[in-house]
Short mmCIF file of C-alpha atoms and ligand atoms in Angstrom, two decimals:
data_model
loop_
_atom_site.label_atom_id
_atom_site.label_comp_id
_atom_site.label_asym_id
_atom_site.label_seq_id
_atom_site.Cartn_x
_atom_site.Cartn_y
_atom_site.Cartn_z
CA MET F 1 -8.73 16.21 -16.52
CA ASN F 2 -10.44 12.01 -17.83
CA GLN F 3 -7.52 10.49 -16.50
CA PRO F 4 -7.68 7.14 -14.69
CA ILE F 5 -8.78 6.76 -11.30
CA VAL F 6 -6.07 4.62 -9.75
CA PHE F 7 -7.33 4.10 -5.72
CA SER F 8 -4.70 2.21 -2.91
CA GLY F 9 -4.40 2.01 0.70
CA ALA F 10 -1.68 0.24 3.52
CA GLN F 11 -2.27 -0.23 6.72
CA PRO F 12 -0.64 1.87 9.62
CA THR F 13 1.21 -1.43 10.75
CA GLY F 14 4.52 -1.82 11.11
CA GLN F 15 7.15 -0.25 9.75
CA LEU F 16 7.68 -0.14 5.40
CA THR F 17 10.78 -1.53 4.00
CA LEU F 18 12.67 -1.39 1.15
CA GLY F 19 10.43 -4.23 -1.11
CA ASN F 20 7.66 -2.09 -0.19
CA TYR F 21 8.77 0.49 -1.35
CA LEU F 22 10.32 -0.45 -4.19
CA GLY F 23 7.55 -2.79 -5.12
CA ALA F 24 4.55 -0.07 -4.27
CA LEU F 25 5.09 3.42 -3.22
CA ARG F 26 7.93 3.54 -6.09
CA GLN F 27 5.53 2.44 -8.15
CA TRP F 28 2.30 4.63 -7.17
CA THR F 29 4.36 7.87 -7.37
CA ALA F 30 4.85 6.89 -11.25
CA MET F 31 1.44 6.99 -11.61
CA GLN F 32 1.01 10.45 -10.27
CA HIS F 33 2.33 11.68 -13.26
CA ASP F 34 -0.97 9.75 -15.64
CA HIS F 35 -3.51 8.60 -13.55
CA THR F 36 -6.28 10.34 -10.70
CA CYS F 37 -4.51 9.22 -7.28
CA ILE F 38 -6.15 8.66 -4.34
CA PHE F 39 -3.92 7.07 -1.33
CA CYS F 40 -4.61 6.54 1.61
CA VAL F 41 -3.85 5.13 5.44
CA VAL F 42 -5.98 2.61 6.09
CA ASP F 43 -6.24 3.20 10.15
CA LEU F 44 -10.09 1.72 10.38
CA HIS F 45 -8.51 -1.74 8.88
CA ALA F 46 -5.70 -1.86 11.08
CA LEU F 47 -8.51 -1.48 13.95
CA THR F 48 -9.29 -4.96 13.26
CA VAL F 49 -6.01 -5.76 15.40
CA ARG F 50 -5.43 -4.75 19.21
CA GLN F 51 -3.77 -1.00 18.55
CA ASP F 52 -2.32 0.87 22.04
CA PRO F 53 -4.10 3.92 20.79
CA ALA F 54 -2.01 6.81 21.89
CA ALA F 55 1.40 4.51 19.75
CA PHE F 56 -1.54 3.95 16.79
CA ARG F 57 -1.83 7.79 16.52
CA GLU F 58 1.67 7.69 15.70
CA ARG F 59 2.06 4.80 13.60
CA ILE F 60 -0.97 6.28 11.18
CA LEU F 61 0.61 9.78 10.97
CA ASP F 62 4.05 8.35 10.30
CA LEU F 63 2.65 6.51 7.24
CA ALA F 64 0.90 9.91 5.90
CA ALA F 65 4.11 11.31 5.71
CA LEU F 66 6.41 7.78 4.26
CA TYR F 67 3.36 8.75 2.10
CA LEU F 68 4.43 12.17 1.31
CA ALA F 69 8.53 12.06 1.97
CA CYS F 70 8.23 8.64 -0.38
CA GLY F 71 6.94 11.91 -3.43
CA ILE F 72 3.25 11.76 -3.47
CA ASP F 73 2.59 14.47 -3.65
CA PRO F 74 -0.57 16.43 -2.58
CA GLU F 75 -0.81 18.86 -5.22
CA ARG F 76 -1.12 15.77 -8.29
CA SER F 77 -2.28 13.47 -5.89
CA VAL F 78 -5.78 13.05 -3.73
CA ILE F 79 -3.59 11.69 0.04
CA PHE F 80 -6.06 11.26 3.71
CA ILE F 81 -6.80 8.92 5.91
CA GLN F 82 -9.79 6.47 6.37
CA SER F 83 -11.55 8.02 9.06
CA HIS F 84 -10.93 10.54 8.65
CA VAL F 85 -13.81 10.21 5.41
CA PRO F 86 -16.87 8.84 7.16
CA ALA F 87 -18.75 7.22 3.75
CA HIS F 88 -16.11 5.08 3.76
CA ALA F 89 -18.03 2.99 7.07
CA GLU F 90 -21.51 4.46 6.04
CA LEU F 91 -20.77 2.73 2.44
CA ALA F 92 -18.60 -0.30 4.32
CA TRP F 93 -21.79 -1.63 5.85
CA LEU F 94 -24.98 -1.36 3.12
CA LEU F 95 -21.61 -3.17 0.30
CA SER F 96 -22.24 -5.73 3.80
CA THR F 97 -25.71 -6.45 2.89
CA PHE F 98 -24.28 -7.69 -0.92
CA THR F 99 -21.81 -8.82 0.04
CA MET F 100 -22.16 -13.49 0.44
CA MET F 101 -21.01 -15.20 4.19
CA GLY F 102 -20.00 -17.94 1.33
CA GLU F 103 -17.07 -15.31 -0.42
CA LEU F 104 -16.30 -14.22 2.08
CA ASP F 105 -15.57 -17.05 4.09
CA ARG F 106 -13.26 -18.50 1.44
CA MET F 107 -11.16 -15.70 1.68
CA THR F 108 -7.85 -16.62 2.09
CA GLN F 109 -6.42 -13.60 4.13
CA PHE F 110 -9.02 -14.06 6.74
CA LYS F 111 -8.38 -18.03 7.16
CA ASP F 112 -5.10 -17.41 7.62
CA LYS F 113 -5.40 -14.17 10.45
CA ALA F 114 -8.42 -15.81 12.00
CA ARG F 115 -5.45 -18.68 12.94
CA SER F 116 -2.69 -16.84 13.80
CA HIS F 117 -4.89 -14.18 15.68
CA ALA F 118 -7.32 -17.31 17.44
CA HIS F 119 -7.55 -15.02 20.30
CA ASN F 120 -9.22 -12.24 18.52
CA VAL F 121 -11.62 -13.66 15.91
CA ASN F 122 -13.54 -10.65 15.83
CA ALA F 123 -16.69 -9.77 12.62
CA GLY F 124 -13.97 -6.91 11.50
CA LEU F 125 -11.92 -9.70 10.32
CA PHE F 126 -14.30 -10.97 9.09
CA THR F 127 -15.38 -7.97 7.10
CA TYR F 128 -12.08 -6.53 5.74
CA PRO F 129 -12.94 -6.80 2.13
CA VAL F 130 -16.09 -5.19 2.53
CA LEU F 131 -14.38 -1.80 4.22
CA MET F 132 -11.65 -2.52 1.12
CA ALA F 133 -14.80 -2.96 -1.90
CA ALA F 134 -15.78 -0.07 0.00
CA ASP F 135 -13.10 2.08 -0.24
CA ILE F 136 -12.00 1.04 -3.82
CA LEU F 137 -15.96 2.06 -5.61
CA LEU F 138 -16.57 5.14 -3.23
CA TYR F 139 -13.84 6.46 -5.72
CA GLY F 140 -15.23 5.15 -9.32
CA THR F 141 -11.27 3.30 -9.44
CA HIS F 142 -11.18 2.19 -12.74
CA LYS F 143 -6.78 0.98 -11.43
CA VAL F 144 -5.83 -0.96 -7.50
CA PRO F 145 -2.40 -1.24 -7.67
CA VAL F 146 -1.96 -4.06 -4.61
CA GLY F 147 -0.05 -6.99 -3.90
CA GLU F 148 -0.69 -10.20 -5.04
CA ASP F 149 -2.31 -11.27 -1.54
CA GLN F 150 -5.11 -8.47 -2.39
CA LYS F 151 -5.90 -9.92 -5.42
CA GLN F 152 -8.56 -12.32 -3.65
CA HIS F 153 -9.91 -9.06 -2.21
CA LEU F 154 -10.23 -7.36 -5.80
CA GLU F 155 -11.56 -10.30 -7.71
CA LEU F 156 -14.65 -9.88 -4.23
CA SER F 157 -14.27 -5.53 -4.44
CA ARG F 158 -15.39 -6.40 -8.67
CA ASP F 159 -18.42 -8.49 -8.14
CA VAL F 160 -19.67 -7.02 -5.06
CA ALA F 161 -19.92 -3.96 -7.69
CA VAL F 162 -21.37 -5.82 -10.54
CA ARG F 163 -24.15 -7.58 -7.98
CA PHE F 164 -24.99 -4.38 -6.66
CA ASN F 165 -25.17 -2.73 -11.02
CA GLY F 166 -26.83 -5.59 -11.60
CA LEU F 167 -28.83 -4.66 -9.12
CA HIS F 168 -29.85 -0.89 -9.08
CA GLY F 169 -28.39 0.77 -11.83
CA PRO F 170 -24.25 1.31 -12.77
CA ILE F 171 -23.55 2.97 -9.81
CA PHE F 172 -19.94 1.72 -8.94
CA VAL F 173 -17.49 1.67 -11.89
CA VAL F 174 -15.43 -2.05 -11.90
CA PRO F 175 -11.90 -1.69 -10.70
CA GLU F 176 -9.26 -3.82 -12.16
CA PRO F 177 -6.44 -4.92 -10.08
CA LEU F 178 -2.96 -3.78 -11.08
CA VAL F 179 -0.55 -6.43 -9.53
CA THR F 180 2.73 -4.91 -8.75
CA GLY F 181 5.06 -5.87 -6.39
CA GLY F 182 6.89 -6.98 -8.65
CA GLY F 183 9.54 -5.09 -7.25
CA ALA F 184 8.38 -6.79 -3.54
CA ALA F 185 8.46 -10.00 -5.45
CA ARG F 186 11.64 -9.68 -6.43
CA ILE F 187 12.95 -8.67 -3.24
CA LYS F 188 14.05 -11.09 -0.48
CA ASP F 189 15.28 -10.71 3.22
CA LEU F 190 18.60 -11.00 3.30
CA GLN F 191 19.37 -13.49 4.99
CA ASP F 192 17.32 -16.30 3.91
CA PRO F 193 16.85 -15.63 -0.27
CA LEU F 194 14.42 -18.28 -1.16
CA LYS F 195 12.38 -15.72 1.28
CA LYS F 196 10.22 -12.08 0.04
CA MET F 197 11.92 -9.30 1.98
CA SER F 198 8.33 -8.87 4.29
CA LYS F 199 7.97 -6.37 7.36
CA SER F 200 7.28 -9.26 9.76
CA ALA F 201 10.63 -10.85 9.38
CA GLU F 202 12.38 -11.14 12.92
CA ALA F 203 15.83 -11.32 12.42
CA ASP F 204 16.92 -7.08 11.97
CA LEU F 205 19.38 -8.21 9.38
CA ALA F 206 16.84 -9.53 7.47
CA LYS F 207 15.51 -6.67 5.47
CA VAL F 208 15.77 -2.80 5.56
CA MET F 209 13.63 -0.29 6.36
CA ILE F 210 12.64 2.47 4.94
CA LEU F 211 13.40 4.79 6.82
CA ASP F 212 16.96 3.27 8.29
CA GLU F 213 20.26 4.58 9.52
CA PRO F 214 22.96 4.78 6.46
CA ASP F 215 25.00 3.07 8.48
CA ALA F 216 22.17 0.34 9.81
CA ILE F 217 22.05 0.23 6.10
CA LEU F 218 25.48 -0.62 5.20
CA LYS F 219 26.37 -2.69 8.17
CA LYS F 220 22.84 -5.36 6.52
CA PHE F 221 24.15 -5.57 3.10
CA LYS F 222 27.20 -6.19 4.18
CA LYS F 223 25.66 -9.16 6.30
CA ALA F 224 23.35 -10.77 3.79
CA VAL F 225 23.79 -13.63 3.24
CA THR F 226 25.83 -14.82 0.47
CA ASP F 227 27.45 -18.51 -1.52
CA GLY F 228 30.69 -19.13 -1.38
CA LEU F 229 30.96 -19.55 -5.61
CA GLY F 230 32.69 -16.41 -5.64
CA SER F 231 31.50 -15.19 -8.95
CA ILE F 232 28.13 -13.19 -9.67
CA ARG F 233 26.05 -14.79 -11.95
CA ASN F 234 21.88 -14.35 -12.81
CA ASP F 235 21.71 -17.73 -11.38
CA GLU F 236 18.92 -18.06 -9.61
CA ALA F 237 18.35 -21.52 -8.48
CA ASN F 238 21.84 -21.46 -7.31
CA GLN F 239 23.16 -18.51 -5.81
CA PRO F 240 19.58 -16.41 -5.04
CA GLY F 241 21.63 -14.17 -2.32
CA VAL F 242 24.03 -12.94 -4.96
CA VAL F 243 20.86 -12.77 -7.80
CA ASN F 244 18.75 -11.18 -4.88
CA LEU F 245 21.83 -8.42 -4.63
CA LEU F 246 21.95 -7.67 -8.15
CA ASN F 247 18.10 -6.91 -8.60
CA ILE F 248 18.06 -4.49 -5.55
CA TRP F 249 21.51 -2.51 -6.89
CA ARG F 250 19.96 -2.22 -10.71
CA ALA F 251 16.50 -1.14 -9.41
CA ALA F 252 17.87 1.60 -6.60
CA ARG F 253 21.09 2.36 -10.32
CA GLY F 254 17.37 1.58 -13.17
CA ALA F 255 19.86 -1.09 -14.59
CA SER F 256 19.19 -3.63 -16.60
CA MET F 257 20.61 -7.06 -15.15
CA GLU F 258 23.09 -7.27 -18.07
CA GLU F 259 24.72 -3.55 -17.25
CA ALA F 260 24.57 -4.62 -13.44
CA LEU F 261 26.09 -8.01 -14.45
CA THR F 262 29.19 -5.89 -16.87
CA HIS F 263 29.72 -3.30 -13.79
CA PHE F 264 30.34 -6.57 -11.17
CA SER F 265 32.69 -8.32 -13.61
CA HIS F 266 35.32 -7.90 -10.89
CA ASN F 267 32.39 -11.24 -9.10
CA GLN F 268 33.86 -9.55 -5.55
CA TYR F 269 31.39 -10.41 -3.14
CA GLY F 270 32.00 -7.34 -0.94
CA ARG F 271 32.17 -5.02 -3.79
CA LEU F 272 28.79 -5.76 -4.91
CA LYS F 273 27.08 -6.15 -1.38
CA VAL F 274 28.71 -2.72 -0.28
CA GLU F 275 27.63 -0.54 -3.79
CA THR F 276 24.39 -2.20 -3.29
CA ALA F 277 23.72 -0.60 0.27
CA GLU F 278 25.41 2.40 -1.60
CA ALA F 279 22.81 2.21 -4.10
CA VAL F 280 19.94 2.10 -1.85
CA ILE F 281 21.50 4.80 0.68
CA ASP F 282 21.73 6.72 -2.20
CA LEU F 283 17.20 5.53 -2.57
CA LEU F 284 16.76 6.24 0.96
CA ASP F 285 18.49 8.82 2.59
CA PRO F 286 16.94 11.90 1.13
CA VAL F 287 12.91 9.92 1.37
CA ARG F 288 14.38 9.63 5.45
CA GLN F 289 15.21 13.03 5.54
CA ARG F 290 12.35 14.60 4.46
CA PHE F 291 10.09 12.20 7.09
CA THR F 292 12.53 13.99 10.06
CA GLU F 293 11.83 17.18 8.22
CA LEU F 294 8.16 16.02 8.08
CA ARG F 295 7.21 14.81 11.39
CA SER F 296 8.56 17.54 13.01
CA ASP F 297 6.01 20.13 11.75
CA PRO F 298 2.45 19.09 12.65
CA ALA F 299 1.27 21.20 11.65
CA GLU F 300 2.69 20.66 7.96
CA LEU F 301 1.36 17.58 7.71
CA GLU F 302 -1.62 18.43 9.78
CA GLY F 303 -2.72 20.98 6.98
CA VAL F 304 -1.37 18.88 4.47
CA LEU F 305 -4.25 15.81 5.42
CA THR F 306 -7.14 17.65 6.53
CA ARG F 307 -6.50 19.17 2.51
CA GLY F 308 -6.86 15.48 1.57
CA ALA F 309 -9.69 14.58 3.66
CA GLU F 310 -11.56 17.43 1.93
CA GLN F 311 -10.95 16.79 -1.25
CA ALA F 312 -11.99 12.55 -1.04
CA MET F 313 -15.02 13.76 0.97
CA GLU F 314 -15.94 16.56 -2.03
CA ARG F 315 -16.40 12.94 -4.08
CA ALA F 316 -16.74 10.17 -1.66
CA GLU F 317 -20.95 12.29 -0.67
CA ALA F 318 -20.97 12.78 -4.73
CA MET F 319 -21.08 8.72 -5.02
CA MET F 320 -23.01 8.27 -0.80
CA GLN F 321 -25.45 10.50 -2.44
CA ARG F 322 -25.83 8.22 -6.25
CA VAL F 323 -26.29 5.17 -3.64
CA LEU F 324 -28.55 5.89 -1.15
CA SER F 325 -30.86 7.38 -4.23
CA ALA F 326 -30.44 3.99 -5.98
CA LEU F 327 -30.97 2.02 -2.99
CA GLY F 328 -34.54 4.42 -1.66
CA LEU F 329 -33.34 5.71 1.07
CA PRO F 330 -34.22 9.12 1.75
CA LEU F 331 -31.85 11.92 1.57
CA ASN F 332 -30.90 13.78 4.33
CA PRO F 333 -31.06 17.92 3.30
CA ARG F 334 -27.98 18.44 5.78
CA ARG F 335 -26.39 16.40 4.67
CA PHE F 336 -27.71 16.92 0.33
CA GLY F 337 -28.44 20.43 0.49
CA PRO F 338 -32.47 20.65 -1.19
CA THR F 339 -33.26 17.44 -2.95
CA GLN F 340 -36.45 20.17 -3.42
CA GLY F 341 -37.65 18.33 -7.77
CA ARG F 342 -35.05 15.82 -7.11
CA SER F 343 -35.40 12.42 -7.51
N1 LIG U 1 -5.88 -4.56 2.31
C1 LIG U 1 -4.44 -4.07 1.54
C2 LIG U 1 -3.84 -4.44 1.65
O1 LIG U 1 -3.52 -5.11 3.02
C3 LIG U 1 -4.87 -2.54 2.37
C4 LIG U 1 -5.88 -1.65 1.89
C5 LIG U 1 -7.84 -1.62 2.13
C6 LIG U 1 -6.28 -1.08 0.55
N2 LIG U 1 -7.82 -0.88 1.42
C7 LIG U 1 -7.40 -0.49 0.41
C8 LIG U 1 -5.61 -1.75 -0.11
C9 LIG U 1 -8.07 -0.45 -1.16
C10 LIG U 1 -5.75 -0.71 -1.85
C11 LIG U 1 -7.01 -0.35 -1.93
O2 LIG U 1 -2.51 -4.46 1.76
#
């Protein structure tokens, strides 16, 4: 009952890779056992980039189904769609008045995105981290599993929480980052093993997607870049491609580097590639099958997401009541019930 609260989310943009699975989703599912977990499809964040409405709606449901297929258990955790809970956008407004322009201006992700989306530098792109702070602070979150690239945003969430609490009393829990991505940082591009495997990589052969069919996975591993040294050793500097395959194999099989080196002491790259592909197929095939089932039953998925939104809303509304009261805003009795005798 008194387990720490975990909140995390991903944007419904683009498909997720094996790196996302090993670095994020697998960690999320593991945390369900000893944390109260809240997992969100952050569709409002994705609107900072233009979306085609019909495709967007499908991608939001795809990501929710993928969470479930990866093992997020709606009996244990709260899984929901951000836009189903209006308090996210509402709290983002309130928190924007506790966030300084200078703080947002320092965000490296904003600077990067403003450069890469120069034709659409909308205000939402600038205030993106405030919406993220609202996501997190709304649930009294203790820990936030995020990739390295989100650490700065989390720092801002902490600063905003501390500033608000300093002025209005201890309303928000100050969240701790839990930098995951050990796995994702380790999983490299199959064509350029010096780079992290990224969902935005251009080359199809560079990345394994969570929903790839087995034959596509096999083909990608067979064509993975290695080297001409003909030995299978843990020598990252000289054999980044081989080490990447070893890391993927052992992440998928749950083995240590020592075990991997013993297993592949035959030094045959062909066998390393095929066995790594097989290990990944064993890992991802059940996920893809479950995903396909979930996506062919819209009523079930909708039921899970409606229940998730109800659970999220119950928590969010309790927090909104405290925040609005702390700020001196009169509570709407239609929303919070009669306020007689309440301070
Ligand atoms: N900004 C995060 C990303 O791009 C997604 C996100 C939005 C998030 N709100 C969050 C992650 C709250 C953790 C907690 O990866």
